[in-house]
Amino acid sequence: MSKLLACDLDGTLFYPKQVGRCISKRNVRFLRRWIDAGNKLVLITSRSLEFVERLKKEIERPFDVMACTSAQTVHEGELVRHLWMSNSELEKVFQQIDEKYKPLGYLLSAEGHPCVVYNTKRAKLFFQIFYHMWYWGQFKYREPCETSNELFIDLMKNGKVYKVMTFFGLGKKKGTLSKEINKELRDNFPEIESSWSLIVNELTPKGCNKGEGLEHYCNVTKISADDVYVIGDSGNDIAMFQKFHEHSYCMSHAYPSVKKYAKYTVSRVYKLDKLVLKGEK
């Protein structure tokens, strides 16, 4: 019976980071062996569909994609899930976050616009400089990005928005704040999914968390939950750790508050070669 591996990208498949490529050679070799053995791979990430498509050149094997935390799901080249948030509901969330928590900036992914950044007046010059230095230092991991407050607001009101991320700053306190805000948004806005990852909050359409998204994917592809293996490292991976707990793996460098939800920990994705592909304990 073939198995399905649902693999997160940042902090997981992209760990450790490379300079000239996105995925380490060891991880690539494992993925190829996994697929060549008759198993399936789906990359599940908050990144845009346009970005994930670029990974085909590195993996050189067929795989499916669940982008924007499953708002856009592609199976065998066909878009089998395409969801976006209510514009009116999104504006309410945006207003509450901006007035109450005063983040430094926002990022959204929408139809035709994989990455649009909004800088608030609270984003001091040094933060904007830091952001641009960080962005250009991403090398292969960099997504095409537009910085335009006007475009951001227009898409919030009229566009098909798949994901919105809020940035509160750097440091452990900001990470704690992000986690607390996530709980409040879940209570106040049940029609929109909210999750947290390090120092950011992530908003997606209702049902577009990695757990429910992967469950929908399994229903479409007729894959049994018993044959699903999941691996990730951050707060937005918790939903799939819970939904597919029996074969759940968390990266060993993840926060303890995330690791506790997975059944196993692993230091690298390619370690699954022995643990899963070859059946060793």
PDB file of C-alpha atoms in Angstrom:
ATOM      1  CA  MET A   1       0.000   0.000   0.000  1.00  0.00           C
ATOM      2  CA  SER A   2       1.447   3.367  -0.998  1.00  0.00           C
ATOM      3  CA  LYS A   3       1.922   6.058   1.631  1.00  0.00           C
ATOM      4  CA  LEU A   4       1.383   9.827   1.514  1.00  0.00           C
ATOM      5  CA  LEU A   5       3.910  12.257   2.959  1.00  0.00           C
ATOM      6  CA  ALA A   6       2.531  15.728   3.722  1.00  0.00           C
ATOM      7  CA  CYS A   7       5.547  17.964   4.202  1.00  0.00           C
ATOM      8  CA  ASP A   8       5.818  21.557   5.374  1.00  0.00           C
ATOM      9  CA  LEU A   9       8.434  23.809   3.721  1.00  0.00           C
ATOM     10  CA  ASP A  10       9.942  26.595   5.856  1.00  0.00           C
ATOM     11  CA  GLY A  11      11.742  25.188   8.867  1.00  0.00           C
ATOM     12  CA  THR A  12      11.084  21.641   7.650  1.00  0.00           C
ATOM     13  CA  LEU A  13      11.914  20.646   4.071  1.00  0.00           C
ATOM     14  CA  PHE A  14      13.916  23.897   3.767  1.00  0.00           C
ATOM     15  CA  TYR A  15      15.929  23.064   6.903  1.00  0.00           C
ATOM     16  CA  PRO A  16      18.821  23.661   6.973  1.00  0.00           C
ATOM     17  CA  LYS A  17      18.717  26.585   4.543  1.00  0.00           C
ATOM     18  CA  GLN A  18      20.837  26.522   1.407  1.00  0.00           C
ATOM     19  CA  VAL A  19      22.281  29.299  -0.758  1.00  0.00           C
ATOM     20  CA  GLY A  20      21.983  28.065  -4.340  1.00  0.00           C
ATOM     21  CA  ARG A  21      18.887  25.883  -3.894  1.00  0.00           C
ATOM     22  CA  CYS A  22      15.800  25.619  -1.688  1.00  0.00           C
ATOM     23  CA  ILE A  23      16.024  21.952  -0.670  1.00  0.00           C
ATOM     24  CA  SER A  24      19.176  20.244   0.593  1.00  0.00           C
ATOM     25  CA  LYS A  25      20.568  17.442  -1.565  1.00  0.00           C
ATOM     26  CA  ARG A  26      19.907  14.846   1.142  1.00  0.00           C
ATOM     27  CA  ASN A  27      16.271  15.880   1.410  1.00  0.00           C
ATOM     28  CA  VAL A  28      15.909  15.810  -2.381  1.00  0.00           C
ATOM     29  CA  ARG A  29      17.396  12.313  -2.593  1.00  0.00           C
ATOM     30  CA  PHE A  30      14.972  11.105   0.072  1.00  0.00           C
ATOM     31  CA  LEU A  31      11.944  12.604  -1.703  1.00  0.00           C
ATOM     32  CA  ARG A  32      12.964  10.975  -4.962  1.00  0.00           C
ATOM     33  CA  ARG A  33      13.386   7.570  -3.289  1.00  0.00           C
ATOM     34  CA  TRP A  34      10.035   8.047  -1.557  1.00  0.00           C
ATOM     35  CA  ILE A  35       8.207   8.768  -4.809  1.00  0.00           C
ATOM     36  CA  ASP A  36      10.120   6.154  -6.828  1.00  0.00           C
ATOM     37  CA  ALA A  37       9.006   3.545  -4.285  1.00  0.00           C
ATOM     38  CA  GLY A  38       5.398   4.221  -5.314  1.00  0.00           C
ATOM     39  CA  ASN A  39       4.510   6.679  -2.559  1.00  0.00           C
ATOM     40  CA  LYS A  40       2.953  10.126  -2.907  1.00  0.00           C
ATOM     41  CA  LEU A  41       4.125  13.569  -1.828  1.00  0.00           C
ATOM     42  CA  VAL A  42       2.114  16.707  -1.126  1.00  0.00           C
ATOM     43  CA  LEU A  43       3.868  19.923  -0.110  1.00  0.00           C
ATOM     44  CA  ILE A  44       1.684  21.776   2.394  1.00  0.00           C
ATOM     45  CA  THR A  45       2.660  25.359   3.110  1.00  0.00           C
ATOM     46  CA  SER A  46       1.486  28.898   3.754  1.00  0.00           C
ATOM     47  CA  ARG A  47       3.557  30.023   0.758  1.00  0.00           C
ATOM     48  CA  SER A  48       1.942  30.857  -2.571  1.00  0.00           C
ATOM     49  CA  LEU A  49       1.178  28.351  -5.291  1.00  0.00           C
ATOM     50  CA  GLU A  50       3.432  30.287  -7.675  1.00  0.00           C
ATOM     51  CA  PHE A  51       6.423  29.787  -5.381  1.00  0.00           C
ATOM     52  CA  VAL A  52       5.905  26.063  -4.773  1.00  0.00           C
ATOM     53  CA  GLU A  53       5.648  25.386  -8.509  1.00  0.00           C
ATOM     54  CA  ARG A  54       9.326  26.395  -8.777  1.00  0.00           C
ATOM     55  CA  LEU A  55      10.357  23.413  -6.653  1.00  0.00           C
ATOM     56  CA  LYS A  56       9.573  21.032  -9.529  1.00  0.00           C
ATOM     57  CA  LYS A  57      13.023  21.804 -10.967  1.00  0.00           C
ATOM     58  CA  GLU A  58      14.705  20.640  -7.766  1.00  0.00           C
ATOM     59  CA  ILE A  59      12.638  17.548  -6.955  1.00  0.00           C
ATOM     60  CA  GLU A  60      12.246  16.318 -10.560  1.00  0.00           C
ATOM     61  CA  ARG A  61       9.404  14.033  -9.533  1.00  0.00           C
ATOM     62  CA  PRO A  62       5.604  14.498  -9.533  1.00  0.00           C
ATOM     63  CA  PHE A  63       4.072  15.951  -6.375  1.00  0.00           C
ATOM     64  CA  ASP A  64       0.903  17.746  -5.321  1.00  0.00           C
ATOM     65  CA  VAL A  65       0.617  21.145  -3.649  1.00  0.00           C
ATOM     66  CA  MET A  66      -1.462  22.621  -0.849  1.00  0.00           C
ATOM     67  CA  ALA A  67      -0.605  26.330  -0.951  1.00  0.00           C
ATOM     68  CA  CYS A  68      -1.775  29.190   1.298  1.00  0.00           C
ATOM     69  CA  THR A  69      -2.406  26.579   4.002  1.00  0.00           C
ATOM     70  CA  SER A  70      -4.669  24.568   1.638  1.00  0.00           C
ATOM     71  CA  ALA A  71      -6.770  27.442   0.213  1.00  0.00           C
ATOM     72  CA  GLN A  72      -5.323  26.387  -3.153  1.00  0.00           C
ATOM     73  CA  THR A  73      -4.888  22.625  -3.523  1.00  0.00           C
ATOM     74  CA  VAL A  74      -3.524  21.099  -6.720  1.00  0.00           C
ATOM     75  CA  HIS A  75      -3.797  17.361  -7.415  1.00  0.00           C
ATOM     76  CA  GLU A  76      -2.167  15.979 -10.565  1.00  0.00           C
ATOM     77  CA  GLY A  77      -2.117  19.431 -12.114  1.00  0.00           C
ATOM     78  CA  GLU A  78      -5.793  20.164 -11.381  1.00  0.00           C
ATOM     79  CA  LEU A  79      -6.999  22.801  -8.893  1.00  0.00           C
ATOM     80  CA  VAL A  80      -9.291  20.729  -6.642  1.00  0.00           C
ATOM     81  CA  ARG A  81      -9.722  23.333  -3.897  1.00  0.00           C
ATOM     82  CA  HIS A  82      -9.934  27.092  -4.378  1.00  0.00           C
ATOM     83  CA  LEU A  83     -11.196  29.122  -1.397  1.00  0.00           C
ATOM     84  CA  TRP A  84     -10.845  32.763  -0.355  1.00  0.00           C
ATOM     85  CA  MET A  85     -11.978  34.897   2.546  1.00  0.00           C
ATOM     86  CA  SER A  86     -15.068  37.102   2.753  1.00  0.00           C
ATOM     87  CA  ASN A  87     -13.932  40.654   2.015  1.00  0.00           C
ATOM     88  CA  SER A  88     -16.320  42.177   4.555  1.00  0.00           C
ATOM     89  CA  GLU A  89     -15.245  39.755   7.278  1.00  0.00           C
ATOM     90  CA  LEU A  90     -11.598  40.335   6.448  1.00  0.00           C
ATOM     91  CA  GLU A  91     -12.002  44.101   6.792  1.00  0.00           C
ATOM     92  CA  LYS A  92     -13.481  43.640  10.279  1.00  0.00           C
ATOM     93  CA  VAL A  93     -10.521  41.480  11.329  1.00  0.00           C
ATOM     94  CA  PHE A  94      -8.052  43.938   9.833  1.00  0.00           C
ATOM     95  CA  GLN A  95      -9.653  46.853  11.694  1.00  0.00           C
ATOM     96  CA  GLN A  96      -9.598  45.074  15.070  1.00  0.00           C
ATOM     97  CA  ILE A  97      -6.006  43.902  14.720  1.00  0.00           C
ATOM     98  CA  ASP A  98      -4.785  47.291  13.556  1.00  0.00           C
ATOM     99  CA  GLU A  99      -6.545  49.281  16.274  1.00  0.00           C
ATOM    100  CA  LYS A 100      -5.979  46.936  19.204  1.00  0.00           C
ATOM    101  CA  TYR A 101      -2.587  45.335  18.577  1.00  0.00           C
ATOM    102  CA  LYS A 102      -0.867  47.817  16.265  1.00  0.00           C
ATOM    103  CA  PRO A 103       1.333  45.454  14.191  1.00  0.00           C
ATOM    104  CA  LEU A 104       4.265  46.747  12.166  1.00  0.00           C
ATOM    105  CA  GLY A 105       3.048  45.374   8.865  1.00  0.00           C
ATOM    106  CA  TYR A 106       0.924  42.906   6.908  1.00  0.00           C
ATOM    107  CA  LEU A 107       1.361  40.544   3.987  1.00  0.00           C
ATOM    108  CA  LEU A 108      -1.332  38.956   1.850  1.00  0.00           C
ATOM    109  CA  SER A 109      -1.611  36.451  -0.971  1.00  0.00           C
ATOM    110  CA  ALA A 110      -4.442  36.914  -3.454  1.00  0.00           C
ATOM    111  CA  GLU A 111      -5.424  35.865  -6.954  1.00  0.00           C
ATOM    112  CA  GLY A 112      -2.855  37.360  -9.318  1.00  0.00           C
ATOM    113  CA  HIS A 113      -0.739  38.704  -6.458  1.00  0.00           C
ATOM    114  CA  PRO A 114       1.302  36.051  -4.576  1.00  0.00           C
ATOM    115  CA  CYS A 115       2.805  38.517  -2.096  1.00  0.00           C
ATOM    116  CA  VAL A 116       1.701  42.088  -1.256  1.00  0.00           C
ATOM    117  CA  VAL A 117       3.191  43.954   1.732  1.00  0.00           C
ATOM    118  CA  TYR A 118       1.491  46.716   3.716  1.00  0.00           C
ATOM    119  CA  ASN A 119       3.709  48.943   5.900  1.00  0.00           C
ATOM    120  CA  THR A 120       1.941  50.754   8.739  1.00  0.00           C
ATOM    121  CA  LYS A 121       2.965  54.184  10.032  1.00  0.00           C
ATOM    122  CA  ARG A 122       4.239  52.386  13.109  1.00  0.00           C
ATOM    123  CA  ALA A 123       6.893  50.649  11.016  1.00  0.00           C
ATOM    124  CA  LYS A 124       9.894  52.793  11.794  1.00  0.00           C
ATOM    125  CA  LEU A 125      12.518  53.389   9.159  1.00  0.00           C
ATOM    126  CA  PHE A 126      14.925  50.920  10.751  1.00  0.00           C
ATOM    127  CA  PHE A 127      12.283  48.168  10.554  1.00  0.00           C
ATOM    128  CA  GLN A 128      11.641  48.840   6.883  1.00  0.00           C
ATOM    129  CA  ILE A 129      15.387  48.736   6.211  1.00  0.00           C
ATOM    130  CA  PHE A 130      15.679  45.504   8.198  1.00  0.00           C
ATOM    131  CA  TYR A 131      12.783  43.949   6.279  1.00  0.00           C
ATOM    132  CA  HIS A 132      14.282  44.784   2.900  1.00  0.00           C
ATOM    133  CA  MET A 133      17.700  43.447   3.978  1.00  0.00           C
ATOM    134  CA  TRP A 134      16.032  40.249   5.175  1.00  0.00           C
ATOM    135  CA  TYR A 135      14.008  39.960   1.966  1.00  0.00           C
ATOM    136  CA  TRP A 136      17.004  40.265  -0.354  1.00  0.00           C
ATOM    137  CA  GLY A 137      18.956  37.877   1.842  1.00  0.00           C
ATOM    138  CA  GLN A 138      16.416  35.124   1.210  1.00  0.00           C
ATOM    139  CA  PHE A 139      18.077  34.215  -2.110  1.00  0.00           C
ATOM    140  CA  LYS A 140      16.248  31.195  -3.586  1.00  0.00           C
ATOM    141  CA  TYR A 141      13.539  31.400  -0.915  1.00  0.00           C
ATOM    142  CA  ARG A 142      12.477  34.875  -1.989  1.00  0.00           C
ATOM    143  CA  GLU A 143       8.962  35.261  -3.428  1.00  0.00           C
ATOM    144  CA  PRO A 144       8.098  38.002  -5.960  1.00  0.00           C
ATOM    145  CA  CYS A 145       6.794  40.766  -3.728  1.00  0.00           C
ATOM    146  CA  GLU A 146       4.862  44.013  -4.192  1.00  0.00           C
ATOM    147  CA  THR A 147       5.031  46.714  -1.500  1.00  0.00           C
ATOM    148  CA  SER A 148       1.934  48.866  -1.914  1.00  0.00           C
ATOM    149  CA  ASN A 149      -0.528  49.962   0.758  1.00  0.00           C
ATOM    150  CA  GLU A 150      -3.007  51.026  -1.930  1.00  0.00           C
ATOM    151  CA  LEU A 151      -2.954  47.637  -3.672  1.00  0.00           C
ATOM    152  CA  PHE A 152      -3.208  45.832  -0.337  1.00  0.00           C
ATOM    153  CA  ILE A 153      -6.341  47.773   0.669  1.00  0.00           C
ATOM    154  CA  ASP A 154      -7.922  47.292  -2.770  1.00  0.00           C
ATOM    155  CA  LEU A 155      -7.384  43.522  -2.630  1.00  0.00           C
ATOM    156  CA  MET A 156      -8.764  43.389   0.915  1.00  0.00           C
ATOM    157  CA  LYS A 157     -11.968  45.036  -0.327  1.00  0.00           C
ATOM    158  CA  ASN A 158     -12.354  43.473  -3.773  1.00  0.00           C
ATOM    159  CA  GLY A 159      -9.860  40.653  -4.343  1.00  0.00           C
ATOM    160  CA  LYS A 160      -9.845  36.906  -3.757  1.00  0.00           C
ATOM    161  CA  VAL A 161      -7.580  36.834  -0.701  1.00  0.00           C
ATOM    162  CA  TYR A 162      -6.204  33.427   0.304  1.00  0.00           C
ATOM    163  CA  LYS A 163      -3.971  34.426   3.208  1.00  0.00           C
ATOM    164  CA  VAL A 164      -3.095  37.412   5.400  1.00  0.00           C
ATOM    165  CA  MET A 165      -0.114  37.491   7.752  1.00  0.00           C
ATOM    166  CA  THR A 166       0.505  40.080  10.476  1.00  0.00           C
ATOM    167  CA  PHE A 167       3.964  41.033  11.804  1.00  0.00           C
ATOM    168  CA  PHE A 168       4.346  42.320  15.354  1.00  0.00           C
ATOM    169  CA  GLY A 169       8.122  42.574  15.666  1.00  0.00           C
ATOM    170  CA  LEU A 170      11.068  40.507  16.819  1.00  0.00           C
ATOM    171  CA  GLY A 171      11.773  38.645  20.041  1.00  0.00           C
ATOM    172  CA  LYS A 172      10.223  36.098  22.363  1.00  0.00           C
ATOM    173  CA  LYS A 173       7.631  38.547  23.740  1.00  0.00           C
ATOM    174  CA  LYS A 174       6.287  39.187  20.254  1.00  0.00           C
ATOM    175  CA  GLY A 175       6.004  35.446  19.685  1.00  0.00           C
ATOM    176  CA  THR A 176       3.997  35.103  22.898  1.00  0.00           C
ATOM    177  CA  LEU A 177       1.792  38.022  21.831  1.00  0.00           C
ATOM    178  CA  SER A 178       1.166  36.391  18.458  1.00  0.00           C
ATOM    179  CA  LYS A 179       0.067  33.187  20.156  1.00  0.00           C
ATOM    180  CA  GLU A 180      -2.310  35.058  22.486  1.00  0.00           C
ATOM    181  CA  ILE A 181      -3.836  37.051  19.619  1.00  0.00           C
ATOM    182  CA  ASN A 182      -4.416  33.819  17.732  1.00  0.00           C
ATOM    183  CA  LYS A 183      -6.676  32.549  20.515  1.00  0.00           C
ATOM    184  CA  GLU A 184      -8.663  35.778  20.574  1.00  0.00           C
ATOM    185  CA  LEU A 185      -9.151  35.856  16.791  1.00  0.00           C
ATOM    186  CA  ARG A 186     -10.401  32.277  16.833  1.00  0.00           C
ATOM    187  CA  ASP A 187     -13.064  33.240  19.373  1.00  0.00           C
ATOM    188  CA  ASN A 188     -14.109  36.529  17.770  1.00  0.00           C
ATOM    189  CA  PHE A 189     -14.034  35.566  14.078  1.00  0.00           C
ATOM    190  CA  PRO A 190     -15.165  31.919  13.655  1.00  0.00           C
ATOM    191  CA  GLU A 191     -15.652  32.394   9.888  1.00  0.00           C
ATOM    192  CA  ILE A 192     -11.903  32.831   9.367  1.00  0.00           C
ATOM    193  CA  GLU A 193      -9.101  30.446  10.347  1.00  0.00           C
ATOM    194  CA  SER A 194      -6.324  31.834  12.518  1.00  0.00           C
ATOM    195  CA  SER A 195      -2.992  30.225  13.337  1.00  0.00           C
ATOM    196  CA  TRP A 196       0.359  31.438  14.603  1.00  0.00           C
ATOM    197  CA  SER A 197       3.940  30.814  13.583  1.00  0.00           C
ATOM    198  CA  LEU A 198       6.780  32.350  15.581  1.00  0.00           C
ATOM    199  CA  ILE A 199       6.211  36.142  15.442  1.00  0.00           C
ATOM    200  CA  VAL A 200       3.324  36.252  12.962  1.00  0.00           C
ATOM    201  CA  ASN A 201      -0.375  35.454  12.791  1.00  0.00           C
ATOM    202  CA  GLU A 202      -1.843  33.809   9.729  1.00  0.00           C
ATOM    203  CA  LEU A 203      -5.439  34.214   8.551  1.00  0.00           C
ATOM    204  CA  THR A 204      -6.959  31.879   5.960  1.00  0.00           C
ATOM    205  CA  PRO A 205     -10.494  30.918   4.792  1.00  0.00           C
ATOM    206  CA  LYS A 206     -12.625  28.817   7.123  1.00  0.00           C
ATOM    207  CA  GLY A 207     -11.520  25.185   6.978  1.00  0.00           C
ATOM    208  CA  CYS A 208      -8.145  26.092   5.492  1.00  0.00           C
ATOM    209  CA  ASN A 209      -5.941  24.855   8.282  1.00  0.00           C
ATOM    210  CA  LYS A 210      -3.464  22.095   7.503  1.00  0.00           C
ATOM    211  CA  GLY A 211      -5.504  19.433   9.301  1.00  0.00           C
ATOM    212  CA  GLU A 212      -8.840  20.006   7.549  1.00  0.00           C
ATOM    213  CA  GLY A 213      -7.118  20.829   4.273  1.00  0.00           C
ATOM    214  CA  LEU A 214      -5.227  17.541   4.303  1.00  0.00           C
ATOM    215  CA  GLU A 215      -8.380  15.655   5.242  1.00  0.00           C
ATOM    216  CA  HIS A 216     -10.131  17.190   2.207  1.00  0.00           C
ATOM    217  CA  TYR A 217      -7.164  16.212   0.030  1.00  0.00           C
ATOM    218  CA  CYS A 218      -7.360  12.607   1.261  1.00  0.00           C
ATOM    219  CA  ASN A 219     -11.071  12.475   0.443  1.00  0.00           C
ATOM    220  CA  VAL A 220     -10.394  13.705  -3.104  1.00  0.00           C
ATOM    221  CA  THR A 221      -7.502  11.307  -3.684  1.00  0.00           C
ATOM    222  CA  LYS A 222      -9.100   8.336  -1.831  1.00  0.00           C
ATOM    223  CA  ILE A 223      -6.122   7.985   0.507  1.00  0.00           C
ATOM    224  CA  SER A 224      -6.707   6.381   3.901  1.00  0.00           C
ATOM    225  CA  ALA A 225      -5.727   8.420   6.971  1.00  0.00           C
ATOM    226  CA  ASP A 226      -3.780   5.356   8.153  1.00  0.00           C
ATOM    227  CA  ASP A 227      -1.376   5.834   5.240  1.00  0.00           C
ATOM    228  CA  VAL A 228      -0.700   9.544   5.870  1.00  0.00           C
ATOM    229  CA  TYR A 229       2.594  10.769   7.341  1.00  0.00           C
ATOM    230  CA  VAL A 230       2.930  14.445   8.274  1.00  0.00           C
ATOM    231  CA  ILE A 231       5.949  16.537   9.180  1.00  0.00           C
ATOM    232  CA  GLY A 232       6.255  20.203  10.181  1.00  0.00           C
ATOM    233  CA  ASP A 233       7.733  22.599  12.707  1.00  0.00           C
ATOM    234  CA  SER A 234       5.426  25.506  13.586  1.00  0.00           C
ATOM    235  CA  GLY A 235       2.059  26.514  15.001  1.00  0.00           C
ATOM    236  CA  ASN A 236       0.170  26.156  11.734  1.00  0.00           C
ATOM    237  CA  ASP A 237       1.290  22.502  11.590  1.00  0.00           C
ATOM    238  CA  ILE A 238      -0.429  21.616  14.879  1.00  0.00           C
ATOM    239  CA  ALA A 239      -3.779  20.974  13.168  1.00  0.00           C
ATOM    240  CA  MET A 240      -2.316  18.221  10.995  1.00  0.00           C
ATOM    241  CA  PHE A 241      -0.353  16.767  13.951  1.00  0.00           C
ATOM    242  CA  GLN A 242      -3.671  16.388  15.758  1.00  0.00           C
ATOM    243  CA  LYS A 243      -5.669  15.124  12.783  1.00  0.00           C
ATOM    244  CA  PHE A 244      -3.022  12.562  11.699  1.00  0.00           C
ATOM    245  CA  HIS A 245      -1.341  11.986  15.039  1.00  0.00           C
ATOM    246  CA  GLU A 246      -0.331   8.339  14.614  1.00  0.00           C
ATOM    247  CA  HIS A 247       2.269   9.226  11.956  1.00  0.00           C
ATOM    248  CA  SER A 248       3.092  12.802  12.959  1.00  0.00           C
ATOM    249  CA  TYR A 249       6.667  14.121  13.067  1.00  0.00           C
ATOM    250  CA  CYS A 250       7.829  17.495  14.362  1.00  0.00           C
ATOM    251  CA  MET A 251      11.253  18.977  13.715  1.00  0.00           C
ATOM    252  CA  SER A 252      13.460  18.797  16.806  1.00  0.00           C
ATOM    253  CA  HIS A 253      14.310  22.520  16.634  1.00  0.00           C
ATOM    254  CA  ALA A 254      10.622  23.530  16.955  1.00  0.00           C
ATOM    255  CA  TYR A 255       9.176  25.231  20.028  1.00  0.00           C
ATOM    256  CA  PRO A 256       8.167  22.831  22.849  1.00  0.00           C
ATOM    257  CA  SER A 257       4.613  24.220  22.595  1.00  0.00           C
ATOM    258  CA  VAL A 258       4.506  22.818  19.041  1.00  0.00           C
ATOM    259  CA  LYS A 259       6.459  19.586  19.525  1.00  0.00           C
ATOM    260  CA  LYS A 260       4.089  18.352  22.213  1.00  0.00           C
ATOM    261  CA  TYR A 261       1.344  17.862  19.605  1.00  0.00           C
ATOM    262  CA  ALA A 262       3.342  15.471  17.397  1.00  0.00           C
ATOM    263  CA  LYS A 263       3.977  11.838  18.234  1.00  0.00           C
ATOM    264  CA  TYR A 264       7.626  11.863  17.128  1.00  0.00           C
ATOM    265  CA  THR A 265      10.452  14.333  16.602  1.00  0.00           C
ATOM    266  CA  VAL A 266      13.106  14.221  13.892  1.00  0.00           C
ATOM    267  CA  SER A 267      16.109  16.442  13.127  1.00  0.00           C
ATOM    268  CA  ARG A 268      15.914  16.351   9.318  1.00  0.00           C
ATOM    269  CA  VAL A 269      13.297  15.355   6.762  1.00  0.00           C
ATOM    270  CA  TYR A 270      15.631  12.804   5.160  1.00  0.00           C
ATOM    271  CA  LYS A 271      15.727  10.906   8.471  1.00  0.00           C
ATOM    272  CA  LEU A 272      12.305   9.584   7.473  1.00  0.00           C
ATOM    273  CA  ASP A 273      14.150   7.394   4.964  1.00  0.00           C
ATOM    274  CA  LYS A 274      15.021   4.904   7.698  1.00  0.00           C
ATOM    275  CA  LEU A 275      12.144   5.655  10.020  1.00  0.00           C
ATOM    276  CA  VAL A 276       9.335   5.324   7.469  1.00  0.00           C
ATOM    277  CA  LEU A 277      10.510   4.292   4.002  1.00  0.00           C
ATOM    278  CA  LYS A 278      12.665   1.419   5.249  1.00  0.00           C
ATOM    279  CA  GLY A 279      10.386   0.680   8.190  1.00  0.00           C
ATOM    280  CA  GLU A 280      13.017   0.912  10.932  1.00  0.00           C
ATOM    281  CA  LYS A 281      12.007   1.960  14.452  1.00  0.00           C
TER     282      LYS A 281
END
